[in-house]
C-alpha cells in the first residue's frame, strides 16, 4: 500500500492552540509512521485550495478545523471528489441548513460549552469573594464577527445569567480587531461609561481579549482584588499572567487539551485509512479552568 | 469681412490675479492672428477659455457670430476649436498614433482599428513632413518630437479654429520650418489661426494681424502686422524701450576654468571634450536631438557616465549626483521645466530656496524663514517675476514666470562657478530675455563660466563669446564669436555638412 | 513601417530588448515552473496544476478589472468586502427565492451598485480613491455582517453548488470563467477605445480630458465593471464553499493588487499588460501551492511569501533598470 | 513685501480663504467635539478624553512618520508588523538580559533595520513601495511569530511595565510621547531642510534631484525614522499590555494611512500638514470611542466607520473644490 499521508488543516495557524494541535499530531505521525501535512486555512477559499493541494500530494485523508462550520458541505464534497477521508476537530461541521454532517466524524468541544465554563468559573469566584452581584459589572469583550467568538462569549454570559447575575450589569465592549490593544480600548470605554460598579469581571473570546480588559481596569486602579477575568486558551499569554509575582485581575483561563485533539484525531484518521476501525461519530472533550492555584495540575492533566 | 472668432470683454480672475481684465479682439477666417505680451499677460488663459478649460468670469466668446459657452474641452472640440497648449498634453505611455487620435480612435466592429490608425497617422505625419513612427511611445521621444506630435494631433482634428501657444519654444530650425509651412497651408484653407510666440521674427514671418496684451488687458490690435515697427511692438509689450536685447559687451576672459575631458555616456557618441574659460559665455548649438542636453546632464552628474572627467579650476569634480556638482559650484537649469525644473505644488519661495538654503541653515538643519523670504522677494523683484506673492504655488504661474523662478534658484547660489543654462529663454518674453542676457553677462563678468544651450540661433550668436556646435551626439565644431555667422554654424549643425540652402534631408529629426 | 525613423544599427538591439522586456516575466515563470516540476514532488501533476489554477481563479477574475482600475491611476480596496457581500446576498436571496437566476442577479446587481458608488465618489466627488474605497470596504463588510447577522449563510441548492464543481474538459468552471475574464479584458484593454482611454486617463488625465475623453464617465464605468466582476467572483466562491461567508476574502484586495503590480501594472497609472497580470496571479498561486506541497511551517510561510514577492519584483526591476537610462 | 505685485483688493479674500483652508479641519473637529460633548453621555469627561487619547497614542506616533513617508510619495505597509516584532523582540531580550535599556535598544535597533531595509529596497533598488513594504510586512510578521514561537512573550519587569502606566499631570506617558512626536515631527517638517526636501522629492523627485537633493539618501532616512518610531510604538504597546504579542497590530497600517489622508496628506506626495494629521488621528479615535459609548452594534460600527470616513473627506473636498478653478 501507499505510505499513509494525512493533512491537518486549521483555521488560524498562528494561534498557539492550533500550533499545539499540530505538535501533538506530529507526535502521532512519528509513532504511527505516517506523513503529516499541515496547512493553515484562514478562509473558505484557502480551504478549498488546501484540500485540492492534499489530493495532489496523494494524501488519503485530513483532519480539519474549518474557518466556518457552515463550510461543511463544501468540505464534504471536496473530500468526496478527491476521495479523501475527513475528520473534523474543534468545530463540528454543519450543512447549509445547520444540521451536523453525519459523514464526518468529529472530536471537539463547542465554543458555547467553553464559554459556559468561563462563566461558571467567574460565578464561583464571585461567590467565593462574597461580592454582591448587583455591584459587579461584567465586560463582554465582543468580537461577534467571528462565529466562534460569539459562541464563546454568549456561553459565558448565559452562565452568568443562569447564576442570577443581573443582565443589566453585562456590558458589551466590541473590539475592532482581536488583539489586546483593541480589547483594551473597548474595555476602557465600557469602564468609563459604568463607573458605578465596585467590582468587575471580564470575558472574551480568548486570553488576549480578557487581558486587554484587565489592563484597562488596572489603568483605573481596579486591581486583582476587584477584578476577575477568565480567558480561554491557557497558552503563553495566560501563563505569563498567572506566573506574575503579584496576582493580577487575570484570574484564570479555561484550558482545553490540544493534546487530545491533535493526537487523537490524527490517530483516529490513520486507523480509518488503514482499515483499523472507523472513528466514533462524535467525541466531546472538556475544558478545565486553570488558575494560579492549580495551574501545574491542570497542565499536567492536559498533557502539556 | 466678419470676424470668425470674437472675444468681447472677456475676464478671468484667479485668487490675487486678474489674468484677463476685459479683453476684446477678433480674428478672421484665413488670418493668422498673433498674440504677444510679456509673461503672465494672460495669453494662455485666453486660449484656455477658448478651449473650454476655463469658464470666463465675464464677457462673451463668439464663434462664427454665435455666442458660445463651453462646459468642457469636448464642447470646444465639437465646436471646431483645436488648441496646442503651452504645457504639452500628451500621454507618455501611449504611442504617437494613439496620442494623435486620443478620443477619436477609429474602430471596426467595436474594436480598435489599429491598422487604420497607423495608416492615417503615418500619412498625416508624412504629409506634414515629420519623420516619426506612429508606433513610437511618446516617452521615448525628444521634447521637440513630442511637440510635433501635439501639433499633428491638433491638425488632425480638422478644426476651423486652431490656436498655437508658443509652439516653437521647443522646436528647432527644421521643425519650425515644417510648422510655418503648415500654418501657411491652413491659412490658405481659410482657417482661423491664433499664434502666440515670444519670438518677434516668427510673428513677422507668419502673422497677418496681432494683438498685444499687458497685465491682462489688451493694449492694441494691429490689423496689418507688416506695418508695425519692431520697436513699437516691444515697447507696447513690455512698457519700456529696449534697444539691443542681447546687450553683448566685449569682455576679457581668463584662463581655462572648466575642462571637460572625454565625457562619455549613453546618449552621446564617443568621448566629448571641451573647455570653458573663466568669464566666458559658451554657446552650444545643434539641431534637436543633437545631444546637447545629454552632454550637459553628464557634466552635471545627472546621468550615469561611462567615462571622462570634469576638472574645475584644475580639480576633479566629484561624481555621484547633481548634489556633488552643485557643491563644486556647477549648476544646471534644465530644459524641461515641468518635468525637471519646478516643484509644482511648492511655493515660489520654496522653489527659489530649495538648493541655496543649504548654505545658510541654523545648526545644519533648521531653516531661516526670514532670510529665505527676503531672498525670494529679492529675486521676484530682480527678475520681475509675476506672482501675487512669494507663497503662490509655482504651478499657478505663467510658463515664462516659472522659468524665471528656476533661473532665480541658481542665480541665488553664492558659490556659483559654472552656470549651465539649457534653453534658458524658452517661453520667455522679450523684456525678460533681455533681463536674462544681462544677468548672464553679469555672471560672466564675475569670472564664472556660462554655458548656454539654445536652439535659437540668433540668441546663441547674440550672446556667446564662442559657439560649439553638436551634431548627432558629438561635438562637430567650434567657432569664436568673430567667425560664428549664421551660415557657418548651420553648416556645421546640419548632417553631412550640407549647406543650409540645400533641401533638408529626411532623417535630420531622429 | 517605411516611415520609421529608426536607425538600423540601433533598431536590432532595441527590438530584442523590447522582446525581452515583454516576455521576460512569462519566461521567468516558465523557468520557475520547470524547476519546480523537476524538484517538487507532486507539483507537476494534473490534479495539482488544476488545483493551483482553481486556487487563483477568484484573484484572477478580479485582477483583470483591478488592472484597469490601476491603469487609470485609481485604487480599489473594497473588492474583498464585495466578494463577501455578493456571496452572502446571493445565498440569502437563493434561500428565500429558490431561484438561482434571481440570486445571481441580486449579487451582480449589488456589485454593480457598489462599484458605481465607488466610481461616483472618486470621479465626480473627487474623493481620494484610497479613502473612498476604504470607506466602502468597511461599509460593505458591515452590510455583509448585517444581512447575515454575522453568520455564514448555507446554500442547499445543488444546481448553484454544482457550478463551482463542474468540470469541462478537465477544467473546473471557475477556472474557465477566470480564463474568459483574461481574454475579455485583454481584448478590452488592447483592442478597444475603452482600454486606450483607460490608459490615457491613467497616463495623463488632463491630456485625456483636453482630447475630449469623458474622464469621469469612464472612471465610473471602470469601477462598475470591477464591482460586477468582483461580485461574480463572490458568487462563484459561495458556490464553491457552499455558503455565503460574511468574513470571507479579508485581505483579498492586497493579494489582487500585488498580483497586478507583480505583473507590471504601474500604480502611477498608464501602464498595464494583461499577460503580466496573468503571470502575477500565477506566481502568487504557485508560491502558495509549493509551500503547502513542501509543508513549509506556517511561520516561515510569511517569510517565504515576502521573500518571493521581493525576488519577483527585483528581477523585474533589474530588467527595466537597463532601459531606464 | 514691498516687491510683491499683489493687488490689495484681491488680497483680503485670498488671506481669509487661505486661513479657512488651513483651519477648517481643526474647526470642524472642534465643532464635532463640542456637539459630542453636549450629546453623548460620558464623552466629555477627563477619563474618557484621556482614554481616547491613549487609544490613538500608537497610531499618532506612527502617523507622524507616515506623514513624511507619504509626503515623499512613498508608502509603508510594514508598520503593523514592525510594532508586533519590536514588542516581541523587546520582551524576549528583556527576559534574557533583564536590562530595560538593552531591550529597548534591541527593539529600536530592529525597527531601524527594518526601516533601512525598506528604504534601500525602495530608494536604491527602486522596488515599488507597495510591494517592497508588503514583502517586509510579511517577513517581519513571520519573524515575530518565529522568534516568539507564536506565543505571547510575558514581561515581568516593573520598570518597563510602569512606562505604559505612569501619568504625568494626569496624562499617561504614551500620550505624552505621542504628543512629543507631533511636536518633533511638526518641527522637522516645517522648520528644517529635511522636511522641505521630503516635500520636494514627493512633489517632483527628478526636479528635486536636479536641484541637489540627495533623493535616495533622504528616502532611506525617512524609512529609517519610520522604523524607529514604529518600534518605539511597539515597545510602548508591549509595556501597556505587559507582553509582546506576535499578532498585535494587524491592519494597523491602513489605520495610520487613513488618518494621514484624512489629515490632508496627499498620496500623490508633496503635501503634508502635521496639524491635519493630528486631527485625522483624533477623528479616527473619536469615532471609535463614540460608537462604543453609544453602544453601536459591532456590525453597524463598520457601516458608521465607513460613512464617517467618507463624510470627513467629502467635507474637506467641498472646501478645496472652490479653490480648484
Ligand atoms: N490656475 C491659476 N491660478 C492662479 N493664477 C493663475 C492660474 N493660471 C494662470 N494664473 C495667472 O494668470 C496670469 C496669466 O497667466 P497666463 O498663463 O495666461 O500668461 P501668459 O500670457 O500665457 O504668459 P507666458 O508668456 O509666460 O506663457 C499669470 O499671472 C498667472 O500667474
Ligand atoms: N529619455 C530618452 N529616451 C530615449 N532617447 C532619448 C531620451 N532623451 C534623449 N534621447 C535621445 O538622445 C539624443 C540626444 O537628445 P538631447 O535631448 O540631448 O538633444 P538636444 O541637442 O539637447 O536637443 P533638444 O533640442 O531636443 O534638447 C536624441 O537622439 C534623443 O532622442
Ligand atoms: Mg502662456
Ligand atoms: Mg536639449
PDB file of N, CA, C and O in Angstrom, chain B residues 53 73-74 77 85 89-94 98 102-103 105 107 110-112 114 122 131-135 266 304 510, chain C residues 1 3-5 17 187 190-193 196-197 199-200 203-204 206-214 270-271 322-323 325:
ATOM      1  N   UNK B  53     -11.426  74.984 -21.192  1.00  0.00           N
ATOM      2  CA  UNK B  53     -10.795  74.516 -19.961  1.00  0.00           C
ATOM      3  C   UNK B  53     -11.213  75.394 -18.780  1.00  0.00           C
ATOM      4  O   UNK B  53     -11.395  74.909 -17.679  1.00  0.00           O
ATOM      5  N   UNK B  73     -13.621  70.704 -22.538  1.00  0.00           N
ATOM      6  CA  UNK B  73     -12.807  70.672 -23.745  1.00  0.00           C
ATOM      7  C   UNK B  73     -13.552  69.985 -24.880  1.00  0.00           C
ATOM      8  O   UNK B  73     -13.411  70.358 -26.037  1.00  0.00           O
ATOM      9  N   UNK B  74     -14.351  69.001 -24.489  1.00  0.00           N
ATOM     10  CA  UNK B  74     -15.080  68.266 -25.516  1.00  0.00           C
ATOM     11  C   UNK B  74     -16.009  69.179 -26.310  1.00  0.00           C
ATOM     12  O   UNK B  74     -16.125  69.075 -27.527  1.00  0.00           O
ATOM     13  N   UNK B  77     -13.987  71.211 -28.738  1.00  0.00           N
ATOM     14  CA  UNK B  77     -13.570  70.393 -29.880  1.00  0.00           C
ATOM     15  C   UNK B  77     -14.744  70.235 -30.837  1.00  0.00           C
ATOM     16  O   UNK B  77     -14.614  70.385 -32.045  1.00  0.00           O
ATOM     17  N   UNK B  85      -1.473  73.380 -26.551  1.00  0.00           N
ATOM     18  CA  UNK B  85      -1.220  74.074 -25.297  1.00  0.00           C
ATOM     19  C   UNK B  85       0.254  74.323 -25.059  1.00  0.00           C
ATOM     20  O   UNK B  85       1.111  73.592 -25.547  1.00  0.00           O
ATOM     21  N   UNK B  89       0.329  68.384 -23.646  1.00  0.00           N
ATOM     22  CA  UNK B  89      -0.616  67.476 -23.010  1.00  0.00           C
ATOM     23  C   UNK B  89      -0.648  66.159 -23.774  1.00  0.00           C
ATOM     24  O   UNK B  89      -1.481  65.962 -24.640  1.00  0.00           O
ATOM     25  N   UNK B  90       0.287  65.297 -23.433  1.00  0.00           N
ATOM     26  CA  UNK B  90       0.329  64.004 -24.098  1.00  0.00           C
ATOM     27  C   UNK B  90       0.334  62.902 -23.048  1.00  0.00           C
ATOM     28  O   UNK B  90       0.531  63.174 -21.856  1.00  0.00           O
ATOM     29  N   UNK B  91       0.117  61.670 -23.487  1.00  0.00           N
ATOM     30  CA  UNK B  91       0.157  60.528 -22.567  1.00  0.00           C
ATOM     31  C   UNK B  91       1.455  59.779 -22.839  1.00  0.00           C
ATOM     32  O   UNK B  91       1.598  59.149 -23.887  1.00  0.00           O
ATOM     33  N   UNK B  92       2.415  59.836 -21.942  1.00  0.00           N
ATOM     34  CA  UNK B  92       3.747  59.325 -22.247  1.00  0.00           C
ATOM     35  C   UNK B  92       3.784  57.854 -22.620  1.00  0.00           C
ATOM     36  O   UNK B  92       4.592  57.450 -23.451  1.00  0.00           O
ATOM     37  N   UNK B  93       2.887  57.058 -22.033  1.00  0.00           N
ATOM     38  CA  UNK B  93       2.967  55.618 -22.258  1.00  0.00           C
ATOM     39  C   UNK B  93       2.315  55.181 -23.564  1.00  0.00           C
ATOM     40  O   UNK B  93       2.465  54.043 -23.981  1.00  0.00           O
ATOM     41  N   UNK B  94       1.554  56.049 -24.176  1.00  0.00           N
ATOM     42  CA  UNK B  94       0.877  55.656 -25.404  1.00  0.00           C
ATOM     43  C   UNK B  94       1.730  56.014 -26.621  1.00  0.00           C
ATOM     44  O   UNK B  94       2.669  56.809 -26.541  1.00  0.00           O
ATOM     45  N   UNK B  98      -1.678  56.707 -31.026  1.00  0.00           N
ATOM     46  CA  UNK B  98      -2.710  56.745 -30.001  1.00  0.00           C
ATOM     47  C   UNK B  98      -2.869  58.139 -29.414  1.00  0.00           C
ATOM     48  O   UNK B  98      -3.971  58.561 -29.072  1.00  0.00           O
ATOM     49  N   UNK B 102      -6.168  60.396 -29.800  1.00  0.00           N
ATOM     50  CA  UNK B 102      -6.775  60.259 -28.475  1.00  0.00           C
ATOM     51  C   UNK B 102      -8.191  60.828 -28.489  1.00  0.00           C
ATOM     52  O   UNK B 102      -8.405  61.955 -28.902  1.00  0.00           O
ATOM     53  N   UNK B 103      -9.128  60.015 -28.045  1.00  0.00           N
ATOM     54  CA  UNK B 103     -10.508  60.462 -28.024  1.00  0.00           C
ATOM     55  C   UNK B 103     -11.202  60.280 -29.358  1.00  0.00           C
ATOM     56  O   UNK B 103     -12.413  60.494 -29.470  1.00  0.00           O
ATOM     57  N   UNK B 105     -10.190  57.507 -31.702  1.00  0.00           N
ATOM     58  CA  UNK B 105      -9.603  56.347 -32.354  1.00  0.00           C
ATOM     59  C   UNK B 105     -10.607  55.697 -33.303  1.00  0.00           C
ATOM     60  O   UNK B 105     -11.779  55.541 -32.957  1.00  0.00           O
ATOM     61  N   UNK B 107     -12.586  52.766 -35.133  1.00  0.00           N
ATOM     62  CA  UNK B 107     -12.938  51.410 -34.698  1.00  0.00           C
ATOM     63  C   UNK B 107     -13.579  50.639 -35.852  1.00  0.00           C
ATOM     64  O   UNK B 107     -14.088  51.212 -36.799  1.00  0.00           O
ATOM     65  N   UNK B 110     -16.561  47.608 -33.305  1.00  0.00           N
ATOM     66  CA  UNK B 110     -16.382  47.883 -31.882  1.00  0.00           C
ATOM     67  C   UNK B 110     -14.949  47.759 -31.393  1.00  0.00           C
ATOM     68  O   UNK B 110     -14.633  48.139 -30.281  1.00  0.00           O
ATOM     69  N   UNK B 111     -14.076  47.196 -32.198  1.00  0.00           N
ATOM     70  CA  UNK B 111     -12.686  47.075 -31.776  1.00  0.00           C
ATOM     71  C   UNK B 111     -11.856  48.168 -32.456  1.00  0.00           C
ATOM     72  O   UNK B 111     -12.229  48.701 -33.496  1.00  0.00           O
ATOM     73  N   UNK B 112     -10.719  48.444 -31.843  1.00  0.00           N
ATOM     74  CA  UNK B 112      -9.839  49.451 -32.422  1.00  0.00           C
ATOM     75  C   UNK B 112      -9.382  48.997 -33.798  1.00  0.00           C
ATOM     76  O   UNK B 112      -9.060  47.832 -34.001  1.00  0.00           O
ATOM     77  N   UNK B 114      -6.436  49.328 -35.497  1.00  0.00           N
ATOM     78  CA  UNK B 114      -5.073  49.820 -35.317  1.00  0.00           C
ATOM     79  C   UNK B 114      -4.386  50.069 -36.650  1.00  0.00           C
ATOM     80  O   UNK B 114      -3.577  50.986 -36.774  1.00  0.00           O
ATOM     81  N   UNK B 122       0.331  57.855 -40.016  1.00  0.00           N
ATOM     82  CA  UNK B 122       1.559  57.836 -40.817  1.00  0.00           C
ATOM     83  C   UNK B 122       1.417  58.762 -42.024  1.00  0.00           C
ATOM     84  O   UNK B 122       2.326  59.530 -42.355  1.00  0.00           O
ATOM     85  N   UNK B 131       9.140  63.129 -39.624  1.00  0.00           N
ATOM     86  CA  UNK B 131       9.671  61.787 -39.783  1.00  0.00           C
ATOM     87  C   UNK B 131       9.620  61.049 -38.453  1.00  0.00           C
ATOM     88  O   UNK B 131      10.551  61.094 -37.670  1.00  0.00           O
ATOM     89  N   UNK B 132       8.503  60.387 -38.200  1.00  0.00           N
ATOM     90  CA  UNK B 132       8.300  59.736 -36.911  1.00  0.00           C
ATOM     91  C   UNK B 132       7.481  58.484 -37.133  1.00  0.00           C
ATOM     92  O   UNK B 132       6.583  58.484 -37.980  1.00  0.00           O
ATOM     93  N   UNK B 133       7.775  57.444 -36.361  1.00  0.00           N
ATOM     94  CA  UNK B 133       6.956  56.250 -36.475  1.00  0.00           C
ATOM     95  C   UNK B 133       5.696  56.424 -35.638  1.00  0.00           C
ATOM     96  O   UNK B 133       5.781  56.824 -34.477  1.00  0.00           O
ATOM     97  N   UNK B 134       4.530  56.094 -36.176  1.00  0.00           N
ATOM     98  CA  UNK B 134       3.298  56.184 -35.377  1.00  0.00           C
ATOM     99  C   UNK B 134       3.323  55.226 -34.195  1.00  0.00           C
ATOM    100  O   UNK B 134       2.522  55.362 -33.284  1.00  0.00           O
ATOM    101  N   UNK B 135       4.237  54.265 -34.208  1.00  0.00           N
ATOM    102  CA  UNK B 135       4.260  53.280 -33.125  1.00  0.00           C
ATOM    103  C   UNK B 135       5.220  53.615 -32.006  1.00  0.00           C
ATOM    104  O   UNK B 135       5.326  52.878 -31.030  1.00  0.00           O
ATOM    105  N   UNK B 266      25.414  57.496 -22.257  1.00  0.00           N
ATOM    106  CA  UNK B 266      24.510  56.753 -23.117  1.00  0.00           C
ATOM    107  C   UNK B 266      24.087  57.474 -24.399  1.00  0.00           C
ATOM    108  O   UNK B 266      24.065  56.887 -25.459  1.00  0.00           O
ATOM    109  N   UNK B 304      24.281  58.732 -15.454  1.00  0.00           N
ATOM    110  CA  UNK B 304      25.496  57.957 -15.216  1.00  0.00           C
ATOM    111  C   UNK B 304      26.424  58.104 -16.418  1.00  0.00           C
ATOM    112  O   UNK B 304      25.983  57.997 -17.559  1.00  0.00           O
ATOM    113  N   UNK B 510      15.614  62.621 -36.272  1.00  0.00           N
ATOM    114  CA  UNK B 510      15.847  61.475 -35.391  1.00  0.00           C
ATOM    115  C   UNK B 510      17.085  61.628 -34.533  1.00  0.00           C
ATOM    116  O   UNK B 510      17.981  62.355 -34.858  1.00  0.00           O
TER     117      UNK B 510
ATOM    118  N   UNK C   1       6.742  49.399 -42.166  1.00  0.00           N
ATOM    119  CA  UNK C   1       6.958  50.617 -41.402  1.00  0.00           C
ATOM    120  C   UNK C   1       7.966  51.525 -42.087  1.00  0.00           C
ATOM    121  O   UNK C   1       9.036  51.808 -41.576  1.00  0.00           O
ATOM    122  N   UNK C   3       7.866  54.520 -42.562  1.00  0.00           N
ATOM    123  CA  UNK C   3       8.046  55.858 -42.007  1.00  0.00           C
ATOM    124  C   UNK C   3       8.948  55.878 -40.770  1.00  0.00           C
ATOM    125  O   UNK C   3       9.259  56.918 -40.247  1.00  0.00           O
ATOM    126  N   UNK C   4       9.271  54.698 -40.284  1.00  0.00           N
ATOM    127  CA  UNK C   4      10.024  54.665 -39.037  1.00  0.00           C
ATOM    128  C   UNK C   4      11.402  55.310 -39.194  1.00  0.00           C
ATOM    129  O   UNK C   4      12.138  55.024 -40.117  1.00  0.00           O
ATOM    130  N   UNK C   5      11.715  56.178 -38.301  1.00  0.00           N
ATOM    131  CA  UNK C   5      12.985  56.881 -38.397  1.00  0.00           C
ATOM    132  C   UNK C   5      14.096  56.089 -37.754  1.00  0.00           C
ATOM    133  O   UNK C   5      15.173  56.584 -37.512  1.00  0.00           O
ATOM    134  N   UNK C  17      15.447  43.957 -27.175  1.00  0.00           N
ATOM    135  CA  UNK C  17      15.252  44.370 -25.796  1.00  0.00           C
ATOM    136  C   UNK C  17      13.770  44.492 -25.487  1.00  0.00           C
ATOM    137  O   UNK C  17      13.291  44.110 -24.433  1.00  0.00           O
ATOM    138  N   UNK C 187      -8.757  41.808 -24.448  1.00  0.00           N
ATOM    139  CA  UNK C 187      -9.264  42.479 -25.648  1.00  0.00           C
ATOM    140  C   UNK C 187      -9.709  43.889 -25.301  1.00  0.00           C
ATOM    141  O   UNK C 187      -9.385  44.857 -25.992  1.00  0.00           O
ATOM    142  N   UNK C 190      -6.598  46.090 -24.892  1.00  0.00           N
ATOM    143  CA  UNK C 190      -5.710  46.330 -26.032  1.00  0.00           C
ATOM    144  C   UNK C 190      -6.419  46.655 -27.333  1.00  0.00           C
ATOM    145  O   UNK C 190      -5.815  47.247 -28.224  1.00  0.00           O
ATOM    146  N   UNK C 191      -7.659  46.234 -27.441  1.00  0.00           N
ATOM    147  CA  UNK C 191      -8.293  46.348 -28.754  1.00  0.00           C
ATOM    148  C   UNK C 191      -9.472  47.296 -28.782  1.00  0.00           C
ATOM    149  O   UNK C 191     -10.146  47.388 -29.794  1.00  0.00           O
ATOM    150  N   UNK C 192      -9.730  47.973 -27.683  1.00  0.00           N
ATOM    151  CA  UNK C 192     -10.903  48.848 -27.727  1.00  0.00           C
ATOM    152  C   UNK C 192     -10.554  50.268 -27.289  1.00  0.00           C
ATOM    153  O   UNK C 192      -9.544  50.506 -26.628  1.00  0.00           O
ATOM    154  N   UNK C 193     -11.434  51.166 -27.677  1.00  0.00           N
ATOM    155  CA  UNK C 193     -11.287  52.564 -27.282  1.00  0.00           C
ATOM    156  C   UNK C 193     -11.321  52.675 -25.763  1.00  0.00           C
ATOM    157  O   UNK C 193     -10.569  53.437 -25.158  1.00  0.00           O
ATOM    158  N   UNK C 196      -7.877  51.951 -24.408  1.00  0.00           N
ATOM    159  CA  UNK C 196      -6.913  53.020 -24.690  1.00  0.00           C
ATOM    160  C   UNK C 196      -7.199  54.234 -23.827  1.00  0.00           C
ATOM    161  O   UNK C 196      -6.305  54.852 -23.263  1.00  0.00           O
ATOM    162  N   UNK C 197      -8.492  54.578 -23.721  1.00  0.00           N
ATOM    163  CA  UNK C 197      -8.831  55.751 -22.924  1.00  0.00           C
ATOM    164  C   UNK C 197      -8.509  55.529 -21.455  1.00  0.00           C
ATOM    165  O   UNK C 197      -8.119  56.453 -20.748  1.00  0.00           O
ATOM    166  N   UNK C 199      -6.010  53.763 -20.297  1.00  0.00           N
ATOM    167  CA  UNK C 199      -4.573  54.019 -20.159  1.00  0.00           C
ATOM    168  C   UNK C 199      -4.289  55.515 -20.253  1.00  0.00           C
ATOM    169  O   UNK C 199      -3.436  56.043 -19.545  1.00  0.00           O
ATOM    170  N   UNK C 200      -5.020  56.187 -21.128  1.00  0.00           N
ATOM    171  CA  UNK C 200      -4.777  57.619 -21.301  1.00  0.00           C
ATOM    172  C   UNK C 200      -5.102  58.382 -20.028  1.00  0.00           C
ATOM    173  O   UNK C 200      -4.317  59.227 -19.595  1.00  0.00           O
ATOM    174  N   UNK C 203      -2.382  57.726 -17.649  1.00  0.00           N
ATOM    175  CA  UNK C 203      -1.095  58.324 -18.006  1.00  0.00           C
ATOM    176  C   UNK C 203      -1.082  59.828 -17.866  1.00  0.00           C
ATOM    177  O   UNK C 203      -0.101  60.405 -17.400  1.00  0.00           O
ATOM    178  N   UNK C 204      -2.155  60.460 -18.246  1.00  0.00           N
ATOM    179  CA  UNK C 204      -2.247  61.913 -18.125  1.00  0.00           C
ATOM    180  C   UNK C 204      -3.708  62.323 -18.239  1.00  0.00           C
ATOM    181  O   UNK C 204      -4.225  62.542 -19.320  1.00  0.00           O
ATOM    182  N   UNK C 206      -5.270  64.979 -17.564  1.00  0.00           N
ATOM    183  CA  UNK C 206      -5.538  66.286 -18.145  1.00  0.00           C
ATOM    184  C   UNK C 206      -5.504  66.197 -19.677  1.00  0.00           C
ATOM    185  O   UNK C 206      -6.365  66.746 -20.358  1.00  0.00           O
ATOM    186  N   UNK C 207      -4.508  65.494 -20.187  1.00  0.00           N
ATOM    187  CA  UNK C 207      -4.407  65.349 -21.634  1.00  0.00           C
ATOM    188  C   UNK C 207      -5.637  64.636 -22.176  1.00  0.00           C
ATOM    189  O   UNK C 207      -6.181  65.009 -23.213  1.00  0.00           O
ATOM    190  N   UNK C 208      -6.070  63.614 -21.459  1.00  0.00           N
ATOM    191  CA  UNK C 208      -7.236  62.872 -21.916  1.00  0.00           C
ATOM    192  C   UNK C 208      -8.453  63.779 -21.933  1.00  0.00           C
ATOM    193  O   UNK C 208      -9.217  63.805 -22.901  1.00  0.00           O
ATOM    194  N   UNK C 209      -8.608  64.551 -20.886  1.00  0.00           N
ATOM    195  CA  UNK C 209      -9.765  65.433 -20.810  1.00  0.00           C
ATOM    196  C   UNK C 209      -9.741  66.438 -21.964  1.00  0.00           C
ATOM    197  O   UNK C 209     -10.741  66.686 -22.620  1.00  0.00           O
ATOM    198  N   UNK C 210      -8.553  67.013 -22.189  1.00  0.00           N
ATOM    199  CA  UNK C 210      -8.453  68.028 -23.233  1.00  0.00           C
ATOM    200  C   UNK C 210      -8.680  67.420 -24.613  1.00  0.00           C
ATOM    201  O   UNK C 210      -9.040  68.121 -25.547  1.00  0.00           O
ATOM    202  N   UNK C 211      -8.447  66.108 -24.723  1.00  0.00           N
ATOM    203  CA  UNK C 211      -8.691  65.468 -26.015  1.00  0.00           C
ATOM    204  C   UNK C 211     -10.147  65.046 -26.142  1.00  0.00           C
ATOM    205  O   UNK C 211     -10.521  64.384 -27.096  1.00  0.00           O
ATOM    206  N   UNK C 212     -10.946  65.402 -25.162  1.00  0.00           N
ATOM    207  CA  UNK C 212     -12.366  65.124 -25.281  1.00  0.00           C
ATOM    208  C   UNK C 212     -12.816  63.804 -24.696  1.00  0.00           C
ATOM    209  O   UNK C 212     -13.950  63.397 -24.877  1.00  0.00           O
ATOM    210  N   UNK C 213     -11.938  63.114 -23.982  1.00  0.00           N
ATOM    211  CA  UNK C 213     -12.345  61.875 -23.323  1.00  0.00           C
ATOM    212  C   UNK C 213     -13.201  62.235 -22.117  1.00  0.00           C
ATOM    213  O   UNK C 213     -12.860  63.144 -21.363  1.00  0.00           O
ATOM    214  N   UNK C 214     -14.325  61.536 -21.966  1.00  0.00           N
ATOM    215  CA  UNK C 214     -15.172  61.816 -20.796  1.00  0.00           C
ATOM    216  C   UNK C 214     -14.602  61.064 -19.604  1.00  0.00           C
ATOM    217  O   UNK C 214     -15.033  59.954 -19.282  1.00  0.00           O
ATOM    218  N   UNK C 270      -1.387  54.294 -16.246  1.00  0.00           N
ATOM    219  CA  UNK C 270      -0.931  54.389 -17.626  1.00  0.00           C
ATOM    220  C   UNK C 270      -0.218  53.162 -18.163  1.00  0.00           C
ATOM    221  O   UNK C 270       0.120  53.120 -19.333  1.00  0.00           O
ATOM    222  N   UNK C 271       0.030  52.181 -17.306  1.00  0.00           N
ATOM    223  CA  UNK C 271       0.765  51.013 -17.771  1.00  0.00           C
ATOM    224  C   UNK C 271       0.052  49.748 -17.349  1.00  0.00           C
ATOM    225  O   UNK C 271      -0.231  49.554 -16.173  1.00  0.00           O
ATOM    226  N   UNK C 322      17.938  48.553 -16.908  1.00  0.00           N
ATOM    227  CA  UNK C 322      18.754  48.830 -18.075  1.00  0.00           C
ATOM    228  C   UNK C 322      18.067  49.823 -19.000  1.00  0.00           C
ATOM    229  O   UNK C 322      18.691  50.711 -19.559  1.00  0.00           O
ATOM    230  N   UNK C 323      16.739  49.674 -19.086  1.00  0.00           N
ATOM    231  CA  UNK C 323      16.016  50.527 -20.016  1.00  0.00           C
ATOM    232  C   UNK C 323      15.961  51.965 -19.564  1.00  0.00           C
ATOM    233  O   UNK C 323      15.809  52.880 -20.355  1.00  0.00           O
ATOM    234  N   UNK C 325      17.856  54.347 -18.245  1.00  0.00           N
ATOM    235  CA  UNK C 325      18.699  55.465 -18.680  1.00  0.00           C
ATOM    236  C   UNK C 325      19.742  55.017 -19.657  1.00  0.00           C
ATOM    237  O   UNK C 325      19.970  53.876 -19.846  1.00  0.00           O
TER     238      UNK C 325
END
